Short mmCIF file of C-alpha atoms and ligand atoms in Angstrom, two decimals:
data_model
loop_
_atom_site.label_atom_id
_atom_site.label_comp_id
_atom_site.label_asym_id
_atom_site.label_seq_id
_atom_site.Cartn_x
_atom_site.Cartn_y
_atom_site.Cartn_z
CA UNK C 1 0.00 0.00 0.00
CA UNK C 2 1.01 3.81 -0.51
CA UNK C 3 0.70 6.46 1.23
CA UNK C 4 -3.33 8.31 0.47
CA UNK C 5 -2.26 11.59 -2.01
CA UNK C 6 -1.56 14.74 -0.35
CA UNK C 7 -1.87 18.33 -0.72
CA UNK C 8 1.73 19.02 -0.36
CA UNK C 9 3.26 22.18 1.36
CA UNK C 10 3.07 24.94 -1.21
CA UNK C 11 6.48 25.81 -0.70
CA UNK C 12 8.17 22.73 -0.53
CA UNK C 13 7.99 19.84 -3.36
CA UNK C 14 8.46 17.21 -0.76
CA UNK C 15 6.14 15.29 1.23
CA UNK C 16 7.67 14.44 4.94
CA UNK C 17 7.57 10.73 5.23
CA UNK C 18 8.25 9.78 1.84
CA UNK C 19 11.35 8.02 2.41
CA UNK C 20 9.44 5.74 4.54
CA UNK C 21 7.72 2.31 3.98
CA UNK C 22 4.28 3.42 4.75
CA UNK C 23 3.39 -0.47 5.60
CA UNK C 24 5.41 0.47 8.73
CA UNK C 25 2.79 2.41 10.01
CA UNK C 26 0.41 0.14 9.19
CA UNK C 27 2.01 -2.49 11.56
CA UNK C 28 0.47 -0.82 14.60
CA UNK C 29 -2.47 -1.72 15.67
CA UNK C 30 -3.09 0.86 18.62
CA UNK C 31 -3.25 -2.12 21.12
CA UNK C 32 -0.87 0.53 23.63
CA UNK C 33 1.16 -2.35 25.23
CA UNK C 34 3.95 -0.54 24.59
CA UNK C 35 3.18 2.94 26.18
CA UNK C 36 4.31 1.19 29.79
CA UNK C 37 7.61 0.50 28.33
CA UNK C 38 8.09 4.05 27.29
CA UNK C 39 10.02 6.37 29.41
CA UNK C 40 8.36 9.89 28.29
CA UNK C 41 5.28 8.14 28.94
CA UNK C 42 6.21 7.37 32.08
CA UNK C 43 7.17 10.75 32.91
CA UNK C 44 4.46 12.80 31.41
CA UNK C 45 1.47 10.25 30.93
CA UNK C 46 0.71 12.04 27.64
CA UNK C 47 0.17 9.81 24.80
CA UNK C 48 0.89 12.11 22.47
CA UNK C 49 4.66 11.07 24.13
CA UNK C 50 3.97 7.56 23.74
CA UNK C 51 5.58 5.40 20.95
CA UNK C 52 1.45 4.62 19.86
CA UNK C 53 1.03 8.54 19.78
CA UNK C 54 3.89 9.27 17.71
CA UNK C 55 3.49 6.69 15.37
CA UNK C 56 -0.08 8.87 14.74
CA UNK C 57 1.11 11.41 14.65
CA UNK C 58 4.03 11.17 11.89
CA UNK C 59 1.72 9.07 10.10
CA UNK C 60 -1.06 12.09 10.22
CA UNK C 61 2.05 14.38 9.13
CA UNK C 62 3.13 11.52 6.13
CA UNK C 63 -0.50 11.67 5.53
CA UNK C 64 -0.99 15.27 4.87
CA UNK C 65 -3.71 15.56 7.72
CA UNK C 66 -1.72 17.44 10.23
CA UNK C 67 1.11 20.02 9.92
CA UNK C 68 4.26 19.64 11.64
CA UNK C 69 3.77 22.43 13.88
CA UNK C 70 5.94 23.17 16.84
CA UNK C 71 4.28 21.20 19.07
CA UNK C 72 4.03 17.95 17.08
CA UNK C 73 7.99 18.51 16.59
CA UNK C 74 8.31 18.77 20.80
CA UNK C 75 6.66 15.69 20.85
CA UNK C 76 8.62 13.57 18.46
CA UNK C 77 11.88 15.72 19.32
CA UNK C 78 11.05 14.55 23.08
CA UNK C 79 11.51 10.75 21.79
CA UNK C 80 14.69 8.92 23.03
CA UNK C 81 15.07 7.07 19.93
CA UNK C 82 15.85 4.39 22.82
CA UNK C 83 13.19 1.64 21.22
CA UNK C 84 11.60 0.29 24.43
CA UNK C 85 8.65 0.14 22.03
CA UNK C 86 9.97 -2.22 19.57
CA UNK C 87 11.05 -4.85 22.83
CA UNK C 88 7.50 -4.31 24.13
CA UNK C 89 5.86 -4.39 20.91
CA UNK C 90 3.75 -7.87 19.96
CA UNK C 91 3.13 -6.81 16.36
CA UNK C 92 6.76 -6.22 15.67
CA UNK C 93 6.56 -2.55 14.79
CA UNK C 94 9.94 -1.32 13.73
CA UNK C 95 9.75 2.08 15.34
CA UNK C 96 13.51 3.25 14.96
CA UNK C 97 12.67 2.45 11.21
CA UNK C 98 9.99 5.20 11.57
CA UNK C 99 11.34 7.51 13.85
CA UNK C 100 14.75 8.00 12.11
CA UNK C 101 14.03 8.43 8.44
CA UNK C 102 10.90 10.91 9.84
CA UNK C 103 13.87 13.02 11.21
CA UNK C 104 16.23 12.88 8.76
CA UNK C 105 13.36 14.41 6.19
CA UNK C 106 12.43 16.94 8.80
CA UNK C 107 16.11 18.14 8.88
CA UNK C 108 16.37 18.33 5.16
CA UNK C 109 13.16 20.26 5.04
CA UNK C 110 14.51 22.79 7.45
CA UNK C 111 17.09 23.04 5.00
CA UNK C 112 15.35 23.53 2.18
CA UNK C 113 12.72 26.18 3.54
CA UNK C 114 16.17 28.17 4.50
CA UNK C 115 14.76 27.32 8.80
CA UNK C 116 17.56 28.50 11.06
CA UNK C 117 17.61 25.31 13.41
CA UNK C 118 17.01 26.21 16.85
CA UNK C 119 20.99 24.19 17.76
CA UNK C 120 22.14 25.84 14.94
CA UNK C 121 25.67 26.67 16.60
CA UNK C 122 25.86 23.73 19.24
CA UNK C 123 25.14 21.24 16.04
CA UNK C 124 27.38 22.84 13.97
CA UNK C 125 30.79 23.26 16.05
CA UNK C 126 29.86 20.64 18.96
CA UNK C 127 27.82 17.99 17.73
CA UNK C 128 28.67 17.88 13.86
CA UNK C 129 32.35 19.77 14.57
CA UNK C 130 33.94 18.73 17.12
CA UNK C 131 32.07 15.21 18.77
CA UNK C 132 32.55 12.60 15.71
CA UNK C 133 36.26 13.39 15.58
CA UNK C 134 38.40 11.53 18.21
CA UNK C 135 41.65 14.13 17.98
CA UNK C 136 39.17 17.27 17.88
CA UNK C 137 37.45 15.97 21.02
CA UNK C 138 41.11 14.86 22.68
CA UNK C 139 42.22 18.06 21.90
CA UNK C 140 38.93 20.02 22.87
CA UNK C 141 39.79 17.72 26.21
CA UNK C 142 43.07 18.66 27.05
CA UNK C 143 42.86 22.33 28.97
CA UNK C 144 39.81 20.83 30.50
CA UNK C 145 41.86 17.75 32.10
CA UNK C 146 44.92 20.79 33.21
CA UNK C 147 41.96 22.25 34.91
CA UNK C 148 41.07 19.00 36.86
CA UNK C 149 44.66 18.58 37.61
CA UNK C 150 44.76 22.44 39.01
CA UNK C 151 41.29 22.14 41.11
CA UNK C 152 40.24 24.75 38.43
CA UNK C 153 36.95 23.51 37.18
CA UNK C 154 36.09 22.85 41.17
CA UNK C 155 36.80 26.45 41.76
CA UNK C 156 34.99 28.33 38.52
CA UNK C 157 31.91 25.76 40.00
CA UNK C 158 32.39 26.61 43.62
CA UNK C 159 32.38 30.49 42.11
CA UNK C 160 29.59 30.34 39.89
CA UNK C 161 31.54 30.85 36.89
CA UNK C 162 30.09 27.65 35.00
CA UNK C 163 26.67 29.19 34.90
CA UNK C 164 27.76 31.82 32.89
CA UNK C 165 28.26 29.30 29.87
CA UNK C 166 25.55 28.66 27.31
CA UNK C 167 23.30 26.21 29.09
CA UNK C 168 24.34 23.48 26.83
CA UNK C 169 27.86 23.68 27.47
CA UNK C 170 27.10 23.76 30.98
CA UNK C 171 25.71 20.58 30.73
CA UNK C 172 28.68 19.19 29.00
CA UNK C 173 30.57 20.72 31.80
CA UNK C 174 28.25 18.44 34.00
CA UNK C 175 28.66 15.69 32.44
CA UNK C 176 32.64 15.50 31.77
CA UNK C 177 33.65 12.74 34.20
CA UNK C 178 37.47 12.46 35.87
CA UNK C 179 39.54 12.22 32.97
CA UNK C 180 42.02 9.13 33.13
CA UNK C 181 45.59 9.33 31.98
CA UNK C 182 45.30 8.20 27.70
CA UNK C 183 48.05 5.94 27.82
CA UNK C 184 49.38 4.92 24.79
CA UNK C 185 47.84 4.32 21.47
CA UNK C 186 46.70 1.50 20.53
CA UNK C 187 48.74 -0.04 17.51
CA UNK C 188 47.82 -1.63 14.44
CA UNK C 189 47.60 -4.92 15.58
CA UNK C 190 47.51 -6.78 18.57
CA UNK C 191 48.52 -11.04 18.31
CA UNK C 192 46.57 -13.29 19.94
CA UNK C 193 47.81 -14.84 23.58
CA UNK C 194 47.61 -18.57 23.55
CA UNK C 195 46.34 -20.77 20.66
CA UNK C 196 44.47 -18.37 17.88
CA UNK C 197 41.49 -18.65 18.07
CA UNK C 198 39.77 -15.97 16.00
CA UNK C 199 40.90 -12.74 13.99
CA UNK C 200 38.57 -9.20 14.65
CA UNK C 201 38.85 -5.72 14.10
CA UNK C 202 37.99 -3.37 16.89
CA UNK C 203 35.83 -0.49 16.52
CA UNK C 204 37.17 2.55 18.22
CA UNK C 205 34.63 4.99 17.49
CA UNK C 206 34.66 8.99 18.31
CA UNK C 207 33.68 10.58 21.83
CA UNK C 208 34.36 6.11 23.42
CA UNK C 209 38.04 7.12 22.01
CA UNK C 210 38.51 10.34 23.03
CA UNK C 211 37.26 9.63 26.61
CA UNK C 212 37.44 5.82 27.47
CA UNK C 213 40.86 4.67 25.50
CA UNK C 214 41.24 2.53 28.54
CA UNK C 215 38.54 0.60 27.95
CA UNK C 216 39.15 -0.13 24.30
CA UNK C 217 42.48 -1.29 25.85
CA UNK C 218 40.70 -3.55 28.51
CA UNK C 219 38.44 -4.61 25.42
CA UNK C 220 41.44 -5.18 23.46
CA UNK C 221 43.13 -7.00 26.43
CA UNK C 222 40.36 -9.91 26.66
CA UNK C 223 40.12 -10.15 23.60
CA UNK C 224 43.86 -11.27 23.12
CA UNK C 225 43.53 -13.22 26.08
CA UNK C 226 40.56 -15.28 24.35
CA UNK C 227 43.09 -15.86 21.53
CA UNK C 228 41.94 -13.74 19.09
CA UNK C 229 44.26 -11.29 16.60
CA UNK C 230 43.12 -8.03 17.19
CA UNK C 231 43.51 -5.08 14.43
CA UNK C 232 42.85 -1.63 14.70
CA UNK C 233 42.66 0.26 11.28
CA UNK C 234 43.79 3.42 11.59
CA UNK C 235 41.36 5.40 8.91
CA UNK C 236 38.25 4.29 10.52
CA UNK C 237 35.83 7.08 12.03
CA UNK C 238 32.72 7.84 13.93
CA UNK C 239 30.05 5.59 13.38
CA UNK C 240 27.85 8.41 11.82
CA UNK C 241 24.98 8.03 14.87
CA UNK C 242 25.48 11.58 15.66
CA UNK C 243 24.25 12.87 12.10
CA UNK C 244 22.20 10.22 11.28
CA UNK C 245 20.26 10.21 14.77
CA UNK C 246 19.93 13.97 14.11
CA UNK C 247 18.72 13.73 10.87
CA UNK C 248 21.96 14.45 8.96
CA UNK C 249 21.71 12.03 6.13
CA UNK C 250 24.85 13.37 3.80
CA UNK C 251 27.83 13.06 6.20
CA UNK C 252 25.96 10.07 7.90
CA UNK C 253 26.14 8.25 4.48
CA UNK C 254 30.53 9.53 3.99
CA UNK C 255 30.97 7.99 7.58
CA UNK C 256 29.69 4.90 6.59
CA UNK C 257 31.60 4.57 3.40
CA UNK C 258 34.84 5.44 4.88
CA UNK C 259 34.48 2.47 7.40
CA UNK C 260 33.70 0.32 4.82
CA UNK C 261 36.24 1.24 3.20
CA UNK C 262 38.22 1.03 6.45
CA UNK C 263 38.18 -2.69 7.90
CA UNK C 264 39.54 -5.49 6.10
CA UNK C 265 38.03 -8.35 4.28
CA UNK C 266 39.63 -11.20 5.91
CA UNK C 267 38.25 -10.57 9.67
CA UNK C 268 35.93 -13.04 11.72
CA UNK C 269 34.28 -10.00 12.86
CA UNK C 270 34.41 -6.09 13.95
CA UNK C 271 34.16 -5.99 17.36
CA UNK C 272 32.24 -2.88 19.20
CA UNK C 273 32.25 -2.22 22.87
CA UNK C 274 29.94 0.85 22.84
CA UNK C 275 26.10 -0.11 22.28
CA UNK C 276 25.20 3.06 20.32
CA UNK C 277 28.17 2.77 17.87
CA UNK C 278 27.18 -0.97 17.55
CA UNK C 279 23.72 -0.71 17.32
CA UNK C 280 24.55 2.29 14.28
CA UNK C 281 26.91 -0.17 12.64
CA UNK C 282 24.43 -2.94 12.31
CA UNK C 283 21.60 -0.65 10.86
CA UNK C 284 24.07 0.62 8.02
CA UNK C 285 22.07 -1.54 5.37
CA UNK C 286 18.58 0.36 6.98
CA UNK C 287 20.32 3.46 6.74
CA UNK C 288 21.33 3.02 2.88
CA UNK C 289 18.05 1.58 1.91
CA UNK C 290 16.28 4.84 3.45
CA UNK C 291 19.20 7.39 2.33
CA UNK C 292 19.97 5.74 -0.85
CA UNK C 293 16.73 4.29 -2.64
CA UNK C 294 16.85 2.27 -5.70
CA UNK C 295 21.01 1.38 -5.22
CA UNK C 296 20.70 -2.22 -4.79
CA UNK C 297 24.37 -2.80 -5.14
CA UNK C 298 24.84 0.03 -2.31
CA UNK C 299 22.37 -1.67 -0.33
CA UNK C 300 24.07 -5.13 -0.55
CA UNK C 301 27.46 -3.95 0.09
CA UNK C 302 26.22 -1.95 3.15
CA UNK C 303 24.26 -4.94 4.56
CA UNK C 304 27.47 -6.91 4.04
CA UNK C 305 29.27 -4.70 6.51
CA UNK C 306 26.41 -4.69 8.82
CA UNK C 307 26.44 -8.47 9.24
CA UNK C 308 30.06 -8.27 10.06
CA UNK C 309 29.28 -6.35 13.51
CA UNK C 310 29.51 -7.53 16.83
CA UNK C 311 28.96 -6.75 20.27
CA UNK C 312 32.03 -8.10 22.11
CA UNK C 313 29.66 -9.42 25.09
CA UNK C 314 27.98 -10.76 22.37
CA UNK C 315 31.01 -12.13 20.25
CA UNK C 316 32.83 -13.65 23.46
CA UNK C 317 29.35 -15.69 24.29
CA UNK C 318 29.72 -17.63 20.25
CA UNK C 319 33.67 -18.33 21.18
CA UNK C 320 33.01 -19.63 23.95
CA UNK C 321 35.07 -17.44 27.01
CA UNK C 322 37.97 -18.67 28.18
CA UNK C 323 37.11 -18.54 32.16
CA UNK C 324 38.68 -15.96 34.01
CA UNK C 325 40.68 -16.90 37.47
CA UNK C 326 41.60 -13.39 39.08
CA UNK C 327 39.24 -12.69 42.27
CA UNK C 328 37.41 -9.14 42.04
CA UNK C 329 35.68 -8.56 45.18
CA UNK C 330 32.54 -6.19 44.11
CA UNK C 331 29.03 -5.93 44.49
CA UNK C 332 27.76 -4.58 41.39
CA UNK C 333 24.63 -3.86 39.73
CA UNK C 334 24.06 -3.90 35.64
CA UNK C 335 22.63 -1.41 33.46
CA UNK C 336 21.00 -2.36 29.97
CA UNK C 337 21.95 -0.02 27.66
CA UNK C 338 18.78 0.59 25.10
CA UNK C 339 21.22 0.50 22.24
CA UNK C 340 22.17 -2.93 23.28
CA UNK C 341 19.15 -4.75 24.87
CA UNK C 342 16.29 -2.76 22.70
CA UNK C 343 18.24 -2.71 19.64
CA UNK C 344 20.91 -5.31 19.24
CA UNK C 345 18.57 -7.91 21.77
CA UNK C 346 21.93 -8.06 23.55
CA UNK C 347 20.73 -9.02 27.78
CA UNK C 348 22.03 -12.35 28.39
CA UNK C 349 25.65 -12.07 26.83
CA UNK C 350 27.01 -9.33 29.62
CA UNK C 351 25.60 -10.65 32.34
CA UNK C 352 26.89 -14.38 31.52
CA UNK C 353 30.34 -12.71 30.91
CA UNK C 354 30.01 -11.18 34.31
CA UNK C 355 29.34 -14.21 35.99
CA UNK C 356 32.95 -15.90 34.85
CA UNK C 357 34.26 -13.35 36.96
CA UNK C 358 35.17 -15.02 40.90
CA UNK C 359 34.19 -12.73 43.72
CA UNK C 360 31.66 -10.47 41.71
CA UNK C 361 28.21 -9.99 42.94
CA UNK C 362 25.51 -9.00 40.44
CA UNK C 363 22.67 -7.27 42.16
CA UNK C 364 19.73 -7.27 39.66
CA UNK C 365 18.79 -3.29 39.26
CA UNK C 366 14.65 -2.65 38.92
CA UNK C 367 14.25 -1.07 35.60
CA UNK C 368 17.06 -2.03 34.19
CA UNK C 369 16.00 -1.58 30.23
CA UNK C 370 14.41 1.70 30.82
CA UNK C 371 16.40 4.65 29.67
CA UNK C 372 18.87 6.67 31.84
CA UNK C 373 18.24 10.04 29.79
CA UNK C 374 21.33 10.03 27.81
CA UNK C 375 20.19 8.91 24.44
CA UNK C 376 23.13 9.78 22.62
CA UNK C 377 23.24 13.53 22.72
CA UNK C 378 19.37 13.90 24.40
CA UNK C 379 21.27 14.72 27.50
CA UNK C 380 22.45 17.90 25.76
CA UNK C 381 19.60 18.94 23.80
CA UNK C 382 16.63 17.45 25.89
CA UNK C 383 17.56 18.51 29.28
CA UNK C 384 14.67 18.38 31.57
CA UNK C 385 13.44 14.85 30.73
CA UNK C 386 17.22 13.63 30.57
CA UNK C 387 17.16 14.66 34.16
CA UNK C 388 14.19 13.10 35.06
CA UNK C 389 14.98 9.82 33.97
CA UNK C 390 18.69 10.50 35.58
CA UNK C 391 16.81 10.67 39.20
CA UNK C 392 14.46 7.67 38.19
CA UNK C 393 17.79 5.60 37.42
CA UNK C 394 19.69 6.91 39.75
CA UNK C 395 16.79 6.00 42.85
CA UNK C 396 16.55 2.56 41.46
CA UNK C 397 20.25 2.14 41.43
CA UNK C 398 20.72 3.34 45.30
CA UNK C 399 18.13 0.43 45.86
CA UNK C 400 20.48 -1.84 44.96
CA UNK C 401 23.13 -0.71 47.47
CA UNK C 402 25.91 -1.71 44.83
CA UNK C 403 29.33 -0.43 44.59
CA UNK C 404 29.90 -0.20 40.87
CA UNK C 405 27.24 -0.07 37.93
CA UNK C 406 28.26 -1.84 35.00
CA UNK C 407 27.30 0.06 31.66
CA UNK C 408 28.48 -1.15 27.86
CA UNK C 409 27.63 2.13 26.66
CA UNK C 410 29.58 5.74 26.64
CA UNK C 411 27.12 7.96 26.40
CA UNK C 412 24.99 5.84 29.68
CA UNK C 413 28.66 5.95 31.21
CA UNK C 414 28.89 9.69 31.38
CA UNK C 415 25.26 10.32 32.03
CA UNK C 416 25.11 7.99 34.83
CA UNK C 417 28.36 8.95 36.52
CA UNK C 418 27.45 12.59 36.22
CA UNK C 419 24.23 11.63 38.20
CA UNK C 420 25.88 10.01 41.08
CA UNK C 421 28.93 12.57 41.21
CA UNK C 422 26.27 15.25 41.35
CA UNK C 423 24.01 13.29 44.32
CA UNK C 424 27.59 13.05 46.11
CA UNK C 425 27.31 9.09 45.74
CA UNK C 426 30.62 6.94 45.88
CA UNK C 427 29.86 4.42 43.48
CA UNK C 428 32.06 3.49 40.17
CA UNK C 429 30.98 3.28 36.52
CA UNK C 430 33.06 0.47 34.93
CA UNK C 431 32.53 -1.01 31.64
CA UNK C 432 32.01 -4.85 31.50
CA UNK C 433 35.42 -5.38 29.76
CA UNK C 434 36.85 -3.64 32.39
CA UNK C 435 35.85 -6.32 35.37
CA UNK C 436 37.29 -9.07 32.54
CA UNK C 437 40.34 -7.50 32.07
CA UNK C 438 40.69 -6.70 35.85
CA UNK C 439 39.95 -10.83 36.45
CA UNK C 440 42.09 -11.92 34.04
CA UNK C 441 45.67 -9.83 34.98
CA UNK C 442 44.85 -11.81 38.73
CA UNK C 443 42.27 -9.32 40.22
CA UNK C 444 42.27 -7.17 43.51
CA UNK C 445 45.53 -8.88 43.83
CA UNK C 446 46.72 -8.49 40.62
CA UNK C 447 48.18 -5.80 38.81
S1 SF4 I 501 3.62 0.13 18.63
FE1 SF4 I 501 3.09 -2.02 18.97
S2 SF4 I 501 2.59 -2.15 21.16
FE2 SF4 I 501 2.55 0.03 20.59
S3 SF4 I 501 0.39 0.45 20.09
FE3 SF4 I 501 1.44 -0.08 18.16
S4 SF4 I 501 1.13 -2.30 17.93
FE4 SF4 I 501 0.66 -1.81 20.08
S1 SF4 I 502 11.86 5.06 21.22
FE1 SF4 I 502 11.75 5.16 23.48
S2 SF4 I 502 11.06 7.25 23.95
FE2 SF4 I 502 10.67 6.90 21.75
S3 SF4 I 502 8.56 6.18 21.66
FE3 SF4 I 502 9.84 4.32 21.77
S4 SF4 I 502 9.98 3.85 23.96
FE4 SF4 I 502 9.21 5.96 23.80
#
């Protein structure tokens, strides 16, 4: 079926929604067992921020029955992207397949009609400028870790300077966490310890790079250890889920080729450690098909890629872990991150991982699959429901009366650990491969 004809907006030759399958929308059928799985709806209790609600309305929109006024964009700009829906959903309505493409057209439109976006200079020099590239964001880094080092960024807080800044980059202020010594680079490749097992690639990714290059050494560390050759091509880049989650299809499409272009042919997989790169990386052949119509060659080659992505809880779990020995005395609780349980349908993998490791105690945490309010850059550009579901995770994580919460994303990393820093709570955010790596170099009394 296609989509009813329209009376299309006088000034504009394009109908919003035509990039997308209209069947799609046809899938729901307003049942609403989703709407409990959906944290704006949880918030606000308005179904017009419900995952049935929006589906309505871009439909509405796609159909030419309602006009994308400001306050249908609030609504769908208020969605997480963090597809709760699609877990809860029994008619297997692909929402992110709605949801994404919607925003990518709404973007282009604003470019079209000549609209000034309301971001216009955080998207440009942050979030398009500076974020997707690893040695801009180092460097953009670097006189904020001399501050740490000096006390400074304690004082200009404990002075009031940091409310002077535009509120957005006080909330990146917020959310910078303790900034660990880089170490060194990692090099091109990394033999396997003990028999080989396996050869991957590892995805290093942006803002994960800039930020956590310990943990893609931990990553890299286990890896080895489970007897795989790791390599780590240099001219890879960001995974493109900055533009393409904010509705900039053009670079989101050069990102993509260049990793393609990037990783080898001769690779049992491409490992990822961060959910939202992963989940990105495995929608490539979605993102062509909606970007790039009627290239079926482009499509194929981009679903190629796709199918060569792998969570490394996920990729460990098929090779079978080798079991680590190193005692790590911890009581921990797990958070899912929606890029890895909603969209990869990654639970089990971590948590079994996490379970090799002697000493460890998993508390289970209550909500664990809802949303902590990071959503890739919502924590920047949606603040006020962000921080709402920052207090709901952060209550349900005191419950637990754990030490360390385990997250496998970045952006749930700095978004959680900015929560507890700010509540004055001692508890560590550690990456899974972290606790691994820690186990296998002989734990608390290890190195
Ligand atoms: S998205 Fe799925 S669960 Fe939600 S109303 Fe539609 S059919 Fe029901
Ligand atoms: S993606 Fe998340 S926030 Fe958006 S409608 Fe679905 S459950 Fe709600």
């Amino acid at each position: 079926m296609t989509a009813p004809a329209t009376d299309k907006t006088p000034s504009d030759p394009h109908q919003l929604g035509e990039s997308i399958n209209y069947e799609r929308f046809l899938d729901c059928v307003h049942c609403g067992l989703c709407t409990a799985a959906c944290p704006t709806y949880l918030e606000t209790g308005d179904e017009n921020n419900s995952p049935r609600g929006r589906i309505y309305l871009m439909r509405a929109v796609t159909d030419g029955r309602l006009e994308l006024t400001d306050k249908v964009r609030g609504h769908l700009d208020l969605c997480l992207d963090c597809r709760s829906c699609e877990s809860a959903c029994p008619s297997g309505v692909q929402y992110g397949r709605l949801i994404e493409p919607f925003r990518v057209e709404v973007q282009q439109q604003d470019v079209r009609l000549g609209r000034r976006a309301p971001d216009g200079w955080f998207q440009r020099w942050i979030l398009y400028g500076m974020f997707p590239y690893a040695g801009r964001t180092r460097l953009a880094l670097f006189p904020a870790k001399i501050a740490q080092v000096l006390g400074l960024d304690r004082l200009a807080d404990k002075l009031g300077l940091t409310k002077l800044l535009p509120e957005k980059l006080q909330r990146m202020h917020r959310l910078l966490p303790k900034l660990q010594p880089r170490g060194p680079s990692l090099p091109e490749v990394l033999p396997a310890i003990g028999p080989k097992r396996a050869k991957v690639a590892l995805f290093t990714g942006c803002v994960a790079d800039a930020m956590f290059h310990h943990v893609h050494w931990a990553t890299a560390r286990v890896l080895q250890l489970n007897g795989c050759e790791v390599v780590i091509p240099k001219s890879q880049v960001c995974c493109a889920a900055i533009h393409y989650h904010s509705g900039a299809g053009a670079p989101a499409m050069q990102f993509a080729k260049s990793n393609i272009s990037a990783f080898p042919d001769d690779l049992d997989a491409i490992i990822v450690n961060v959910a939202g790169c992963g989940s990105m990386l495995k929608d490539y052949g979605h993102m062509a098909e909606e970007l790039a119509p009627g290239q079926p060659e482009l499509h194929s080659q981009f679903n190629r890629f796709a199918g060569r992505i792998k969570d490394v809880s996920e990729f460990l779990a098929e090779l079978g872990p080798i079991a680590p020995k190193g005692e790590v005395r911890l009581k921990a609780t797990y958070h899912d991150a929606c890029h890895l349980c909603h969209a990869q349908k990654i639970r089990e993998q971590p948590r079994q991982l996490l379970n090799l490791v002697p000493g460890l105690e998993l508390i289970p945490l209550a909500e664990s699959e809802i949303c902590c309010g990071a959503a890739g850059s919502y924590n920047l550009t949606q603040g006020e429901m962000a921080d709402r579901l920052g207090e709901r995770k952060l209550q349900n994580i005191l419950a637990t009366g754990a030490k360390v919460l385990i997250s496998a994303n970045t952006g749930c990393t700095l978004q959680i650990a900015a929560i507890l820093r700010d509540g004055g709570h001692d508890i560590q955010v550690l990456h899974p491969m972290e606790i691994l790596d820690r186990s296998y170099r002989g734990g608390d009394s290890g190195k």
